Amino acid sequence: MILAAALIAVGAGCGGDAAKPAALLLPEHPAGLHLEQIVTSDAERQAITAYAEGDTLGDRTLAVLVTQSEDWEQPYDWKQPYQGKPVKLDKHEATMGGSGRHRWITWPIRTSENFESFGVLGHGLSEAELIRAANGVAADSRRPRIDSAHLPQGLDLVEAGSLPIGNWRAELGGTEQIWTNRQKRARVSVSQLPGDAGLAVLAGTMVGGDPREIRGSTGLAGGDLLSGGSLAFDWVHRDRALMTPKVRLWRENGMIVKVSALGLADHEVDAFVRELRPAGHEAVERARGQILDYPPDLLFPPADAENRPLRVVTHGRNAERAWAMGAGLRDGTLTSAFRVLSRRAEIVDGGGGTFEWKPAYARAPLTLVRDVQELGLPSDNVLVGFAGTGVREVRITYADGTSAELPLGPAGGPGGVRWFSTEAKSRPFKLSAETRNGKTTHSVRRLP
């Protein structure tokens, strides 16, 4: 199932309320959600210019930007409510789409070597006004702008800046928290960056929302105006309304704040927003510690894309990282998924797969499902495997002679196998299994 779903974010700016120091907002009671990551984006930004009536978030705005698109020659496959249609500009063939009072027009920059496109976004404007504005875009990808003769009446330049947007999917600029419960397929992103009123308008041009009072100021509530790509299976629901991003954007205490949620109803998103509180440095560091306490059973959806059940079979942690492996068996096929949480980095999804389960696996002493790699990522040193039914103890031994016993999970796997995992301290190392009759073996099977 494919649905347009991406979290649009804004780039870091300067300024803010001089009388109030900017402070991150953290939820006091996140209602069944758990902190998965706190990161600051270093994503590359794209130029964008915003026009509006005044410098407050409202419902008549216009923006022109440059972004990347790999599908110049392919028809747009926007799903409702983002369906696109061909539109003729003075000098370009273009595509127009949007929902309700929020519209967009895009066309490729044929002279670009980076698959770039111009995009014009309008809130509260007619199609005729948006087409006229698109016809006034200067052919300068480094400084996209609309000449004043083509601006809708009442709109003036508010802000020229940049946002980290690529392929119509935005990376986050500023500080981002991710709160999730993958068992319930729920996800909330809270992005925050220092910024003045002009930057808030710039950010608001990317949100398909209507003005609403949020936490004592005028903000926007609705959805993301631009969305693209496939929705990760972790957030797929039978109720398609839960798969549409629900967005709240406002400015508070020198911060521009954007909340974007999947898998939650509108009233649940509003309750999450009400629970946000300013947090100092110590509170943020305490929150980072919560990441490693994420309940492993909630890190995976109840089933994979083929409806094979997933449950945690092994997990572990150290001072900086926590990890877990989920696995399940159906019709002779075992599926697994691996995730790593970090106090300082983004979550690592990956390292899973499917393979045909063979009864011989339960008789082998040691089988590695995930071997150590050396690519420089936080997950690379975590190995995962399972021990056969005759194994009593598994150890890892290093070249300096030190060793450690690896805890075995319950005998709940296919054929009674027990899973283990650890973060290897160094290479080389050896794994050994002690069987119930007291014998030790170093024989290890590695699954492809």
PDB file of C-alpha atoms in Angstrom, residues 311 313 328-330 332 334 355 357-365 386-391 409-419 436:
ATOM      1  CA  ARG A 311       8.145 -10.290  18.425  1.00  0.00           C
ATOM      2  CA  VAL A 313      13.731 -12.327  20.372  1.00  0.00           C
ATOM      3  CA  GLY A 328       8.548 -14.332  13.418  1.00  0.00           C
ATOM      4  CA  LEU A 329       7.798 -17.553  11.551  1.00  0.00           C
ATOM      5  CA  ARG A 330       4.934 -18.368   9.207  1.00  0.00           C
ATOM      6  CA  GLY A 332       8.202 -22.122   6.923  1.00  0.00           C
ATOM      7  CA  LEU A 334      11.345 -16.688   9.182  1.00  0.00           C
ATOM      8  CA  PHE A 355      14.934 -16.947   4.916  1.00  0.00           C
ATOM      9  CA  TRP A 357      13.574 -22.112   8.130  1.00  0.00           C
ATOM     10  CA  LYS A 358      15.214 -25.540   8.222  1.00  0.00           C
ATOM     11  CA  PRO A 359      14.959 -27.980  11.153  1.00  0.00           C
ATOM     12  CA  ALA A 360      18.747 -28.407  10.965  1.00  0.00           C
ATOM     13  CA  TYR A 361      19.139 -24.869  12.311  1.00  0.00           C
ATOM     14  CA  ALA A 362      17.808 -25.991  15.685  1.00  0.00           C
ATOM     15  CA  ARG A 363      20.454 -28.738  15.820  1.00  0.00           C
ATOM     16  CA  ALA A 364      23.426 -26.482  14.939  1.00  0.00           C
ATOM     17  CA  PRO A 365      25.251 -25.089  18.003  1.00  0.00           C
ATOM     18  CA  PHE A 386      20.668 -18.052  17.923  1.00  0.00           C
ATOM     19  CA  ALA A 387      21.847 -21.155  19.758  1.00  0.00           C
ATOM     20  CA  GLY A 388      20.587 -24.675  19.061  1.00  0.00           C
ATOM     21  CA  THR A 389      18.555 -26.727  21.500  1.00  0.00           C
ATOM     22  CA  GLY A 390      21.577 -28.541  22.944  1.00  0.00           C
ATOM     23  CA  VAL A 391      23.475 -25.366  23.929  1.00  0.00           C
ATOM     24  CA  GLY A 409      16.691 -15.503  25.404  1.00  0.00           C
ATOM     25  CA  PRO A 410      13.858 -17.902  26.223  1.00  0.00           C
ATOM     26  CA  ALA A 411      13.397 -21.010  24.089  1.00  0.00           C
ATOM     27  CA  GLY A 412      10.612 -19.420  22.113  1.00  0.00           C
ATOM     28  CA  GLY A 413      12.077 -19.576  18.628  1.00  0.00           C
ATOM     29  CA  PRO A 414      11.360 -22.176  15.931  1.00  0.00           C
ATOM     30  CA  GLY A 415      12.419 -25.608  17.087  1.00  0.00           C
ATOM     31  CA  GLY A 416      13.268 -24.269  20.557  1.00  0.00           C
ATOM     32  CA  VAL A 417      16.292 -22.107  19.564  1.00  0.00           C
ATOM     33  CA  ARG A 418      17.382 -19.264  21.843  1.00  0.00           C
ATOM     34  CA  TRP A 419      18.579 -15.926  20.486  1.00  0.00           C
ATOM     35  CA  ARG A 436      24.630 -29.529  27.934  1.00  0.00           C
TER      36      ARG A 436
END
